[in-house]
Amino acid sequence: MATGVRHDAMGGNISFALSDCYAKAEALARKVHSEARQIRESYREKQGLSPDLNLDSIAGVPESGTSKWGELTEEERLTENAVAFAAFHSLLGEVLKEQQDDLTPGDYQFHDALLSLLAKVEALAESTKQLLLSLGYPLPRAGEEREEKGLPYFEKKKRGYKVMVELCGWALRAVRGFSRLKRRNKKEEEGGKREVKKRGSRR
Amino acid sequence: MITFLFLGLCVLKVATSLTQFASIYPLDPALPIGSSLTATCTVSSELGLEARTLYWTLNSKRLPSESYTVLNRTALAVSLQRLNGSRQQSGDNLVCHSADGHILAGSCVYVGMPPEKPVNLSCWSRNTKDLTCRWVPGGNGETFLRTKYTLKYKLRWYGHEKECEDYNQGEPYSCYIPRDLALFTPYEIWVEASNQLGAAGSDVTILDILDVVTTDPPSDVQVSRVGELEDQLSVRWSTPPALKDFLFQAKYQIRYRVEDSSEWKVVDDVGNQTSCRLAGLKSGTVYFVQVRCNPVGIYGSKKAGIWSDWSNPTAASTPRSDRLGAGVCDPKAGEQNSTLRRELKQFFGWVRKHAYGCTGLSIKLYDQWRVWLQKSHKTRNQILQGDKS
């Protein structure tokens, strides 16, 4: 009986710890989304780009739009998020460098904002990987090293804007994903507690 | 069906890689304000687009077709006259589009002016350890282009020039050199401004670190009452710790204000003491007091030195007056007292120096007399009130 109680308590603790991880990851994803939205607009103005700029022709930036999000498994969603945020960490670093060196040197406030977002994206990539590990899923393979191409300035501007647009999209996907995981975990927690109660009353 | 799918895929491929099949010349040019520019968009024949169907935008605004010239089947030029300064620092976007609006190619055009020589270069060192320099861009500062400012420095008679690296100190047009600065030998310091249209250097400033030293503010500032004196407060402070062994010639300044006022009064003649008495104050009033330090004469420097920041404000209140009419402020009387006290102090100093025999006279005697005066006023008032009852 003692073993059964200990096992249930441990299962409850794990569930609680996961719930805490989901909540923190969701909160971080929300922050990334909020900051990315602000910086996206600021970026567009500073680069003089039109709000309806067509981003189709820009390659190399993970696109967040998908019709199949609801059909993905939990593992697939988390894996895609982990891959995307790792890529955005690298891409955002390039965007920052381009702004510092070429496009808006001297705009230190803007660079600081990008740097702050970069740190949060790195943290989100890391949190997502930790969740994959906690849930026993394999980590995705590290992406290939991107070759830095010497793009003309206008191409740099467009690509940077696409990075901001898609980062917003992925952050929103992550918020929804973690929220869903959190709700499911809570249901399981409550189901587990009811089961313990039942077993307890039968004894 | 298969043919349709194949064609659809081809269109998709074209749409996603149009920019590989078109180019603009010149790419990312820099031009002075007022220049003209002729740019050419050339499309690959593989795209199957005719030059006459293309159009140009500048910063998302469509350019009039009257400014276009069809050079041949695949090349369309646009002429821009009397260009204004770039709308954004990242450059104006000159873009070539296909008829349906797709972007074929883009070029960032930088229109501006070469920089003028930076001016008003000034530097200061905190505690002789570092150096912060500040300058003002020449002219009205607006070049419309990204202009890089580099602060350079070298020992006047030795060494090669170095560049300051830390520019982001929360203040534009400033740079911070954190360490490895030599004392007792002069530096040459200047600022170079450069952009795509030219460069300019400031005048060279020659300075010795010791001549531009500022310290931390004085520490442990304490403000307290002077016995029962209603119009005085005593201020004491400690020499800034970092240089305390070298500040024997330092000067101090005090400023104070009434709690609900923004007007500071400055006491300039504090000298190099670490205490001072404020007089001529209002009774029953809270005062905020700050102190700052000027490291005059540090390490033998002959220069004026640079005032530190003010210390954090310290507050204290003067005793409340119990005299009849207490609460009625007579600032003029207070000021007269302060002037009178200062004159008396000067007089006593002169007496001690020149009039032998009057050795007992001192400002302390005057203060004691004032305390006695106030006490005797209190006693008189008590007696008077007693009489009334």
Coordinates of C-alpha atoms in Angstrom, one line a residue:
Chain A
M1 CA 0.0 0.0 0.0
A2 CA 2.8 2.3 0.9
T3 CA 4.4 1.6 -2.4
G4 CA 1.2 2.3 -4.2
V5 CA 0.9 5.6 -2.4
R6 CA 4.5 6.5 -3.1
H7 CA 4.1 5.7 -6.8
D8 CA 1.0 7.7 -7.1
A9 CA 2.6 10.6 -5.2
M10 CA 5.6 10.5 -7.5
G11 CA 3.4 10.4 -10.6
G12 CA 1.5 13.4 -9.2
N13 CA 4.8 15.2 -8.7
I14 CA 6.0 14.5 -12.2
S15 CA 2.7 15.7 -13.5
F16 CA 2.9 18.9 -11.4
A17 CA 6.5 19.5 -12.6
L18 CA 5.4 19.1 -16.2
S19 CA 2.5 21.4 -15.7
D20 CA 4.9 24.0 -14.3
C21 CA 7.2 23.6 -17.4
Y22 CA 4.3 24.0 -19.8
A23 CA 3.2 27.1 -18.0
K24 CA 6.7 28.7 -18.1
A25 CA 7.2 27.8 -21.7
E26 CA 3.8 29.2 -22.6
A27 CA 4.6 32.5 -20.8
L28 CA 8.0 32.7 -22.6
A29 CA 6.3 32.1 -25.9
R30 CA 3.8 34.9 -25.2
K31 CA 6.7 37.3 -24.4
V32 CA 8.5 36.3 -27.6
H33 CA 5.2 36.9 -29.6
S34 CA 4.5 40.2 -28.0
E35 CA 8.1 41.6 -28.5
A36 CA 8.4 40.1 -32.0
R37 CA 5.2 41.9 -33.0
Q38 CA 6.4 45.3 -31.8
I39 CA 9.8 44.8 -33.4
R40 CA 8.3 43.6 -36.6
E41 CA 6.5 47.0 -37.1
S42 CA 9.5 49.0 -36.0
Y43 CA 11.7 47.0 -38.4
R44 CA 9.3 47.6 -41.3
E45 CA 9.3 51.3 -40.7
K46 CA 13.0 51.6 -40.3
Q47 CA 13.6 49.6 -43.5
G48 CA 11.0 51.6 -45.4
L49 CA 9.1 48.5 -46.5
S50 CA 5.4 48.4 -47.5
P51 CA 3.0 46.6 -45.2
D52 CA 1.9 44.4 -48.1
L53 CA 5.3 43.4 -49.2
N54 CA 5.2 40.0 -50.8
L55 CA 7.5 37.6 -48.9
D56 CA 7.0 34.5 -51.2
S57 CA 10.3 34.8 -53.0
I58 CA 12.4 34.7 -49.8
A59 CA 13.9 31.4 -49.0
G60 CA 15.5 30.0 -45.9
V61 CA 13.1 31.2 -43.3
P62 CA 10.8 28.6 -41.6
E63 CA 7.2 29.4 -42.5
S64 CA 4.7 29.0 -39.7
G65 CA 1.5 28.8 -41.7
T66 CA 0.1 25.2 -41.9
S67 CA -3.3 23.7 -42.4
K68 CA -2.3 20.6 -40.6
W69 CA -1.5 21.8 -37.1
G70 CA -4.5 20.1 -35.5
E71 CA -3.5 16.8 -37.1
L72 CA 0.1 16.8 -35.8
T73 CA 1.0 14.6 -32.9
E74 CA 2.3 16.3 -29.7
E75 CA 5.8 15.1 -30.6
E76 CA 5.6 16.5 -34.1
R77 CA 4.4 19.9 -32.9
L78 CA 7.1 20.1 -30.3
T79 CA 9.8 18.9 -32.7
E80 CA 8.8 21.5 -35.4
N81 CA 8.8 24.2 -32.7
A82 CA 12.3 23.2 -31.5
V83 CA 13.7 23.1 -35.1
A84 CA 12.1 26.5 -35.9
F85 CA 13.3 28.3 -32.8
A86 CA 16.8 27.0 -33.3
A87 CA 16.7 28.4 -36.8
F88 CA 15.3 31.7 -35.7
H89 CA 18.0 32.0 -33.1
S90 CA 20.5 31.9 -35.9
L91 CA 18.5 34.0 -38.3
L92 CA 17.8 36.7 -35.8
G93 CA 21.5 36.9 -35.0
E94 CA 22.1 37.6 -38.7
V95 CA 19.4 40.2 -38.8
L96 CA 20.9 42.0 -35.8
K97 CA 24.4 42.0 -37.4
E98 CA 23.0 43.4 -40.6
Q99 CA 21.3 46.2 -38.7
Q100 CA 24.4 47.0 -36.7
D101 CA 26.9 46.8 -39.6
D102 CA 24.9 48.0 -42.6
L103 CA 21.4 49.1 -42.3
T104 CA 20.8 51.0 -39.1
P105 CA 24.2 51.5 -37.4
G106 CA 23.8 53.9 -34.5
D107 CA 20.3 52.9 -33.7
Y108 CA 21.4 51.3 -30.4
Q109 CA 18.0 51.2 -28.9
F110 CA 16.7 49.1 -31.8
H111 CA 19.7 46.8 -31.6
D112 CA 19.1 46.4 -27.9
A113 CA 15.5 45.4 -28.5
L114 CA 16.6 42.8 -31.1
L115 CA 19.2 41.5 -28.7
S116 CA 16.6 41.1 -26.0
L117 CA 14.4 39.2 -28.3
L118 CA 17.3 37.0 -29.5
A119 CA 17.9 36.0 -25.9
K120 CA 14.3 35.0 -25.4
V121 CA 14.2 33.0 -28.6
E122 CA 17.3 31.1 -27.5
A123 CA 15.6 30.4 -24.1
L124 CA 12.4 29.3 -25.9
A125 CA 14.4 26.9 -28.2
E126 CA 16.1 25.5 -25.1
S127 CA 12.8 25.1 -23.2
T128 CA 11.2 23.3 -26.1
K129 CA 14.2 20.9 -26.3
Q130 CA 14.0 20.3 -22.5
L131 CA 10.3 19.4 -22.9
L132 CA 11.0 17.0 -25.6
L133 CA 13.5 15.3 -23.4
S134 CA 11.2 15.3 -20.4
L135 CA 8.5 13.6 -22.5
G136 CA 10.9 11.0 -23.7
Y137 CA 10.9 12.2 -27.3
P138 CA 14.1 12.3 -29.4
L139 CA 15.8 15.6 -30.0
P140 CA 15.8 16.9 -33.6
R141 CA 19.1 16.8 -35.5
A142 CA 21.0 20.1 -35.4
G143 CA 20.5 22.1 -38.5
E144 CA 23.2 22.5 -41.1
E145 CA 25.5 25.5 -40.7
R146 CA 24.1 28.3 -42.8
E147 CA 26.4 29.9 -45.3
E148 CA 26.4 33.6 -44.9
K149 CA 25.6 35.0 -48.3
G150 CA 26.6 38.5 -49.2
L151 CA 23.1 39.7 -50.0
P152 CA 22.4 43.1 -51.5
Y153 CA 20.9 45.5 -48.9
F154 CA 17.4 45.3 -50.3
E155 CA 17.4 41.5 -50.1
K156 CA 18.7 41.8 -46.5
K157 CA 15.8 44.1 -45.6
K158 CA 13.2 41.8 -47.1
R159 CA 14.7 38.7 -45.5
G160 CA 14.9 40.4 -42.1
Y161 CA 11.2 41.3 -42.4
K162 CA 10.3 37.8 -43.2
V163 CA 12.2 36.6 -40.2
M164 CA 10.2 38.9 -37.9
V165 CA 6.9 38.0 -39.6
E166 CA 7.4 34.3 -39.3
L167 CA 8.9 34.5 -35.8
C168 CA 5.5 36.0 -34.7
G169 CA 3.7 33.1 -36.4
W170 CA 5.9 30.5 -34.7
A171 CA 5.6 32.1 -31.3
L172 CA 1.8 32.1 -31.6
R173 CA 1.9 28.4 -32.6
A174 CA 4.1 27.7 -29.6
V175 CA 1.7 29.5 -27.2
R176 CA -1.3 27.5 -28.6
G177 CA 0.8 24.2 -28.4
F178 CA 2.0 24.7 -24.8
S179 CA -1.5 25.8 -23.7
R180 CA -2.9 22.6 -25.2
L181 CA -0.3 20.5 -23.4
K182 CA -1.0 22.3 -20.2
R183 CA -4.7 21.6 -20.4
R184 CA -4.2 18.0 -21.3
N185 CA -1.8 17.6 -18.4
K186 CA -4.2 19.1 -16.0
K187 CA -7.0 16.7 -17.1
E188 CA -4.6 13.8 -16.6
E189 CA -3.6 15.1 -13.2
E190 CA -7.3 15.4 -12.1
G191 CA -8.0 12.0 -13.5
G192 CA -5.1 10.5 -11.6
K193 CA -6.2 12.1 -8.3
R194 CA -9.7 10.7 -8.8
E195 CA -8.2 7.3 -9.3
V196 CA -6.1 7.5 -6.2
K197 CA -9.2 8.6 -4.2
K198 CA -11.2 5.6 -5.6
R199 CA -8.4 3.2 -4.7
G200 CA -8.0 4.7 -1.3
S201 CA -11.8 4.3 -0.5
R202 CA -11.8 0.7 -1.8
R203 CA -9.0 -0.2 0.7
Chain B
M1 CA -4.7 17.4 -66.0
I2 CA -1.0 16.5 -65.7
T3 CA -0.1 19.3 -68.1
F4 CA -2.1 21.8 -66.0
L5 CA -0.3 20.6 -62.8
F6 CA 3.1 20.9 -64.6
L7 CA 2.3 24.4 -65.7
G8 CA 1.1 25.3 -62.2
L9 CA 4.3 24.0 -60.7
C10 CA 6.3 26.0 -63.2
V11 CA 4.4 29.2 -62.3
L12 CA 5.0 28.5 -58.7
K13 CA 8.7 28.0 -59.2
V14 CA 8.9 31.3 -61.2
A15 CA 7.0 33.1 -58.5
T16 CA 9.3 32.0 -55.8
S17 CA 12.5 32.8 -57.5
L18 CA 11.9 35.9 -59.6
T19 CA 14.7 37.8 -58.0
Q20 CA 17.3 35.4 -59.5
F21 CA 16.2 36.4 -62.9
A22 CA 16.4 40.2 -62.6
S23 CA 18.9 42.7 -61.5
I24 CA 19.2 46.4 -61.0
Y25 CA 22.1 48.6 -61.8
P26 CA 23.6 50.4 -60.0
L27 CA 23.1 48.3 -56.8
D28 CA 23.0 50.2 -53.5
P29 CA 24.5 53.5 -54.8
A30 CA 25.4 56.5 -52.5
L31 CA 24.7 60.0 -54.0
P32 CA 24.9 63.6 -52.8
I33 CA 21.6 65.4 -52.2
G34 CA 20.4 67.0 -55.4
S35 CA 21.9 64.4 -57.7
S36 CA 20.2 62.6 -60.6
L37 CA 20.2 58.9 -60.9
T38 CA 19.4 56.6 -63.9
A39 CA 18.8 53.0 -62.8
T40 CA 18.2 50.0 -65.1
C41 CA 16.2 46.9 -64.4
T42 CA 17.3 44.0 -66.6
V43 CA 15.2 40.8 -66.7
S44 CA 16.3 37.5 -67.9
S45 CA 14.6 36.4 -71.2
E46 CA 13.7 33.1 -69.4
L47 CA 11.1 35.0 -67.5
G48 CA 9.3 35.9 -70.7
L49 CA 8.6 39.4 -69.4
E50 CA 8.7 42.4 -71.6
A51 CA 10.5 45.5 -70.3
R52 CA 7.7 47.8 -71.3
T53 CA 5.3 46.0 -68.9
L54 CA 7.5 46.5 -65.9
Y55 CA 7.2 49.4 -63.4
W56 CA 9.3 51.1 -60.7
T57 CA 8.5 52.1 -57.1
L58 CA 10.6 54.3 -54.8
N59 CA 9.8 53.7 -51.1
S60 CA 6.6 51.8 -52.2
K61 CA 5.4 54.8 -54.2
R62 CA 5.0 54.1 -57.9
L63 CA 7.1 56.3 -60.2
P64 CA 5.5 57.9 -63.2
S65 CA 5.9 56.1 -66.5
E66 CA 7.2 59.4 -68.0
S67 CA 10.4 58.8 -66.2
Y68 CA 10.9 55.4 -67.8
T69 CA 13.0 54.5 -70.8
V70 CA 12.7 51.1 -72.5
L71 CA 16.2 50.3 -73.5
N72 CA 15.5 47.1 -75.2
R73 CA 13.1 44.1 -74.8
T74 CA 14.4 43.1 -71.4
A75 CA 15.7 46.3 -69.9
L76 CA 13.8 49.3 -68.5
A77 CA 15.5 52.4 -67.1
V78 CA 14.2 55.0 -64.8
S79 CA 15.5 58.6 -64.3
L80 CA 15.3 60.4 -61.0
Q81 CA 16.1 64.0 -60.7
R82 CA 17.2 66.3 -57.9
L83 CA 17.1 63.6 -55.2
N84 CA 16.2 64.6 -51.7
G85 CA 17.9 63.1 -48.6
S86 CA 17.1 59.5 -47.9
R87 CA 13.8 58.9 -46.1
Q88 CA 15.4 56.4 -43.7
Q89 CA 18.9 55.6 -42.6
S90 CA 18.7 52.1 -44.2
G91 CA 18.3 53.7 -47.6
D92 CA 15.5 54.4 -50.0
N93 CA 14.1 51.3 -51.7
L94 CA 14.1 51.6 -55.5
V95 CA 12.3 48.5 -56.7
C96 CA 11.5 47.0 -60.1
H97 CA 8.2 45.1 -60.4
S98 CA 6.5 43.0 -62.9
A99 CA 3.1 44.1 -64.2
D100 CA 1.2 42.0 -61.6
G101 CA 3.2 43.7 -58.7
H102 CA 5.8 41.0 -58.0
I103 CA 9.1 42.3 -56.9
L104 CA 11.8 41.5 -59.5
A105 CA 14.8 43.3 -58.0
G106 CA 15.5 46.1 -55.5
S107 CA 18.3 48.5 -54.9
C108 CA 18.9 50.6 -51.7
V109 CA 19.7 54.2 -52.7
Y110 CA 21.5 56.3 -50.2
V111 CA 21.1 60.1 -50.8
G112 CA 22.8 62.4 -48.3
M113 CA 25.8 64.5 -47.6
P114 CA 29.4 63.9 -46.5
P115 CA 29.9 64.5 -42.8
E116 CA 31.2 67.8 -41.4
K117 CA 33.9 67.9 -38.9
P118 CA 32.8 66.9 -35.4
V119 CA 33.1 69.7 -32.9
N120 CA 33.0 70.4 -29.1
L121 CA 35.0 67.3 -28.2
S122 CA 35.3 67.1 -24.4
C123 CA 36.5 64.3 -22.2
W124 CA 36.6 63.4 -18.5
S125 CA 38.1 60.7 -16.4
R126 CA 36.4 59.1 -13.4
N127 CA 38.9 58.7 -10.6
T128 CA 41.8 58.7 -13.1
K129 CA 40.9 55.2 -14.2
D130 CA 38.9 55.7 -17.4
L131 CA 38.0 58.3 -20.0
T132 CA 34.6 59.2 -21.5
C133 CA 34.5 61.6 -24.4
R134 CA 31.6 63.4 -26.0
W135 CA 31.3 65.4 -29.2
V136 CA 28.8 67.1 -31.4
P137 CA 28.4 66.2 -35.1
G138 CA 29.4 69.1 -37.4
G139 CA 26.9 71.2 -39.3
N140 CA 23.4 70.5 -38.3
G141 CA 24.3 66.9 -37.8
E142 CA 21.9 65.5 -40.4
T143 CA 23.7 63.7 -43.3
F144 CA 20.7 61.4 -44.2
L145 CA 23.2 58.6 -44.4
R146 CA 24.6 56.2 -41.8
T147 CA 27.6 58.1 -40.5
K148 CA 30.2 56.3 -38.5
Y149 CA 32.0 58.2 -35.7
T150 CA 35.3 56.8 -34.5
L151 CA 37.1 58.2 -31.4
K152 CA 40.8 57.8 -31.7
Y153 CA 43.6 58.6 -29.3
K154 CA 47.3 58.2 -28.9
L155 CA 50.0 59.3 -26.5
R156 CA 51.3 62.6 -27.8
W157 CA 55.0 61.6 -28.0
Y158 CA 54.7 57.9 -28.1
G159 CA 52.8 54.9 -29.5
H160 CA 50.4 54.2 -32.2
E161 CA 46.8 55.4 -32.4
K162 CA 44.1 53.4 -30.8
E163 CA 40.4 53.4 -31.4
C164 CA 37.7 53.6 -28.7
E165 CA 35.4 50.6 -28.9
D166 CA 32.6 51.2 -26.5
Y167 CA 30.1 53.6 -28.1
N168 CA 26.8 52.5 -26.7
Q169 CA 26.8 54.2 -23.4
G170 CA 23.2 55.3 -23.6
E171 CA 24.3 58.6 -25.1
P172 CA 24.8 59.2 -28.8
Y173 CA 28.1 60.7 -29.9
S174 CA 30.1 59.5 -26.9
C175 CA 32.6 56.8 -26.3
Y176 CA 34.1 55.1 -23.2
I177 CA 37.7 54.0 -22.7
P178 CA 37.6 51.8 -19.6
R179 CA 41.3 51.2 -18.8
D180 CA 45.0 51.3 -19.5
L181 CA 45.3 55.1 -19.5
A182 CA 48.6 56.7 -18.7
L183 CA 48.9 59.5 -16.3
F184 CA 51.4 62.4 -16.3
T185 CA 51.7 62.3 -20.1
P186 CA 49.5 64.0 -22.6
Y187 CA 47.1 62.3 -25.0
E188 CA 46.0 63.4 -28.4
I189 CA 42.3 62.7 -29.0
W190 CA 40.1 63.3 -32.0
V191 CA 37.0 62.0 -33.7
E192 CA 36.7 60.9 -37.3
A193 CA 33.3 60.9 -39.1
S194 CA 32.8 58.9 -42.3
N195 CA 30.0 57.8 -44.5
Q196 CA 29.7 56.7 -48.1
L197 CA 30.1 60.2 -49.4
G198 CA 33.2 61.3 -47.5
A199 CA 35.0 61.8 -44.2
A200 CA 36.0 64.5 -41.8
G201 CA 38.0 64.7 -38.6
S202 CA 37.6 66.9 -35.6
D203 CA 40.4 69.1 -34.3
V204 CA 42.8 67.3 -32.1
T205 CA 42.4 67.8 -28.4
I206 CA 45.5 67.4 -26.3
L207 CA 44.9 66.6 -22.6
D208 CA 46.4 65.0 -19.6
I209 CA 44.1 62.6 -17.8
L210 CA 44.9 64.3 -14.5
D211 CA 43.5 67.6 -15.8
V212 CA 40.1 66.2 -16.6
V213 CA 39.4 64.2 -13.4
T214 CA 36.1 63.9 -11.7
T215 CA 35.3 61.9 -8.6
D216 CA 32.4 60.0 -7.2
P217 CA 30.1 62.3 -5.2
P218 CA 31.1 62.8 -1.6
S219 CA 29.8 59.9 0.6
D220 CA 28.1 59.8 4.0
V221 CA 26.5 63.2 3.7
Q222 CA 24.8 63.9 7.0
V223 CA 22.7 66.9 7.8
S224 CA 21.7 67.7 11.4
R225 CA 20.4 70.5 13.5
V226 CA 22.7 72.9 15.4
G227 CA 21.4 72.6 18.9
E228 CA 18.2 74.7 19.1
L229 CA 19.2 77.1 16.4
E230 CA 16.1 77.4 14.2
D231 CA 17.8 78.8 11.2
Q232 CA 20.8 76.6 10.9
L233 CA 21.7 73.1 9.8
S234 CA 25.1 71.4 10.0
V235 CA 26.3 69.4 7.0
R236 CA 29.1 66.9 7.2
W237 CA 30.4 64.5 4.5
S238 CA 33.3 62.2 3.7
T239 CA 35.8 62.6 1.0
P240 CA 35.0 60.4 -2.0
P241 CA 36.7 57.1 -1.0
A242 CA 38.4 56.2 -4.4
L243 CA 40.8 59.1 -4.2
K244 CA 40.6 60.1 -0.6
D245 CA 44.3 60.2 -0.1
F246 CA 44.8 62.6 -2.9
L247 CA 42.0 65.1 -2.4
F248 CA 43.5 67.3 0.2
Q249 CA 43.1 70.3 -2.1
A250 CA 39.7 69.3 -3.4
K251 CA 36.9 71.9 -3.3
Y252 CA 33.3 71.2 -2.4
Q253 CA 30.0 72.8 -3.2
I254 CA 26.7 72.4 -1.3
R255 CA 23.3 73.0 -2.7
Y256 CA 20.1 72.9 -0.7
R257 CA 16.4 73.6 -1.3
V258 CA 13.2 73.6 0.7
E259 CA 11.3 70.4 0.4
D260 CA 8.5 71.6 -1.8
S261 CA 10.5 73.9 -4.0
S262 CA 12.6 73.1 -7.1
E263 CA 14.9 76.1 -6.6
W264 CA 18.3 75.2 -5.3
K265 CA 20.6 77.5 -3.5
V266 CA 24.3 76.9 -3.9
V267 CA 27.0 77.5 -1.3
D268 CA 30.2 78.1 -3.2
D269 CA 32.7 79.0 -0.6
V270 CA 32.9 75.7 1.2
G271 CA 36.6 75.3 0.5
N272 CA 38.2 72.0 1.2
Q273 CA 36.6 71.3 4.5
T274 CA 34.3 68.3 4.9
S275 CA 31.7 70.2 7.0
C276 CA 29.7 73.3 6.7
R277 CA 26.9 75.1 8.4
L278 CA 24.0 76.4 6.6
A279 CA 22.5 79.5 8.1
G280 CA 19.6 81.9 7.3
L281 CA 17.2 79.0 7.0
K282 CA 13.5 79.0 7.7
S283 CA 12.5 77.4 11.0
G284 CA 10.4 74.3 11.1
T285 CA 11.2 73.5 7.5
V286 CA 12.5 70.4 5.8
Y287 CA 15.6 70.9 3.6
F288 CA 17.2 68.7 1.0
V289 CA 20.9 69.0 0.8
Q290 CA 23.5 67.7 -1.7
V291 CA 27.2 68.0 -1.9
R292 CA 29.7 67.6 -4.8
C293 CA 33.4 67.5 -5.1
N294 CA 36.0 69.0 -7.5
P295 CA 39.4 67.3 -7.3
V296 CA 41.4 70.5 -7.8
G297 CA 45.1 69.9 -7.6
I298 CA 44.9 66.1 -7.8
Y299 CA 48.4 64.6 -8.3
G300 CA 49.7 68.2 -8.7
S301 CA 47.4 69.1 -11.6
K302 CA 47.1 72.9 -12.1
K303 CA 43.8 72.7 -14.0
A304 CA 40.3 73.5 -12.6
G305 CA 39.1 69.9 -12.4
I306 CA 35.6 68.7 -13.1
W307 CA 32.8 68.7 -10.6
S308 CA 31.4 65.3 -9.6
D309 CA 27.8 64.5 -9.7
W310 CA 25.8 65.7 -6.8
S311 CA 25.4 63.3 -3.9
N312 CA 22.0 61.7 -3.2
P313 CA 19.8 64.2 -1.4
T314 CA 19.8 64.1 2.3
A315 CA 17.0 65.7 4.3
A316 CA 16.7 67.3 7.6
S317 CA 14.5 69.9 9.3
T318 CA 15.2 73.0 11.3
P319 CA 13.6 73.3 14.7
R320 CA 10.2 74.8 14.9
S321 CA 10.1 78.4 16.2
D322 CA 8.1 78.8 19.5
R323 CA 8.1 82.6 19.3
L324 CA 4.9 84.5 18.8
G325 CA 4.3 84.7 15.1
A326 CA 6.0 81.4 14.6
G327 CA 5.0 79.9 11.3
V328 CA 5.1 83.3 9.7
C329 CA 8.1 83.2 7.4
D330 CA 10.2 86.2 7.1
P331 CA 12.8 85.1 4.5
K332 CA 14.2 88.6 4.3
A333 CA 15.1 88.5 8.0
G334 CA 16.7 85.1 7.4
E335 CA 18.8 86.4 4.6
Q336 CA 19.8 89.4 6.7
N337 CA 20.9 87.1 9.4
S338 CA 23.0 85.0 6.9
T339 CA 24.6 88.1 5.5
L340 CA 25.2 89.5 9.0
R341 CA 26.8 86.3 10.1
R342 CA 29.1 86.1 7.2
E343 CA 30.2 89.7 7.7
L344 CA 30.8 89.1 11.4
K345 CA 32.9 86.1 10.6
Q346 CA 35.0 88.1 8.2
F347 CA 35.2 90.9 10.8
F348 CA 36.4 88.6 13.6
G349 CA 38.9 87.1 11.2
W350 CA 40.3 90.5 10.5
V351 CA 40.3 91.4 14.2
R352 CA 42.3 88.4 15.1
K353 CA 44.8 89.2 12.4
H354 CA 45.2 92.9 12.9
A355 CA 43.8 93.9 16.3
Y356 CA 46.0 92.4 19.0
G357 CA 44.2 91.8 22.2
C358 CA 40.7 90.9 20.9
T359 CA 41.5 87.2 21.0
G360 CA 38.3 86.1 22.6
L361 CA 36.2 87.2 19.6
S362 CA 35.1 84.4 17.3
I363 CA 32.1 83.3 15.3
K364 CA 31.4 80.7 18.0
L365 CA 30.9 83.5 20.4
Y366 CA 28.3 85.0 18.0
D367 CA 26.5 81.6 17.8
Q368 CA 26.3 81.3 21.5
W369 CA 24.9 84.8 21.8
R370 CA 22.2 83.9 19.2
V371 CA 21.2 80.8 21.2
W372 CA 21.0 82.9 24.3
L373 CA 18.9 85.4 22.5
Q374 CA 16.4 82.9 21.4
K375 CA 16.2 81.4 24.9
S376 CA 15.6 84.8 26.4
H377 CA 12.8 85.4 23.8
K378 CA 11.2 82.1 24.9
T379 CA 11.4 83.0 28.6
R380 CA 10.0 86.4 27.9
N381 CA 7.1 84.9 25.9
Q382 CA 6.4 82.5 28.7
I383 CA 6.3 85.3 31.2
L384 CA 4.0 87.3 29.0
Q385 CA 1.6 84.4 28.6
G386 CA 1.7 83.8 32.2
D387 CA 0.8 87.4 32.8
K388 CA -2.2 87.0 30.5
S389 CA -3.5 84.1 32.4

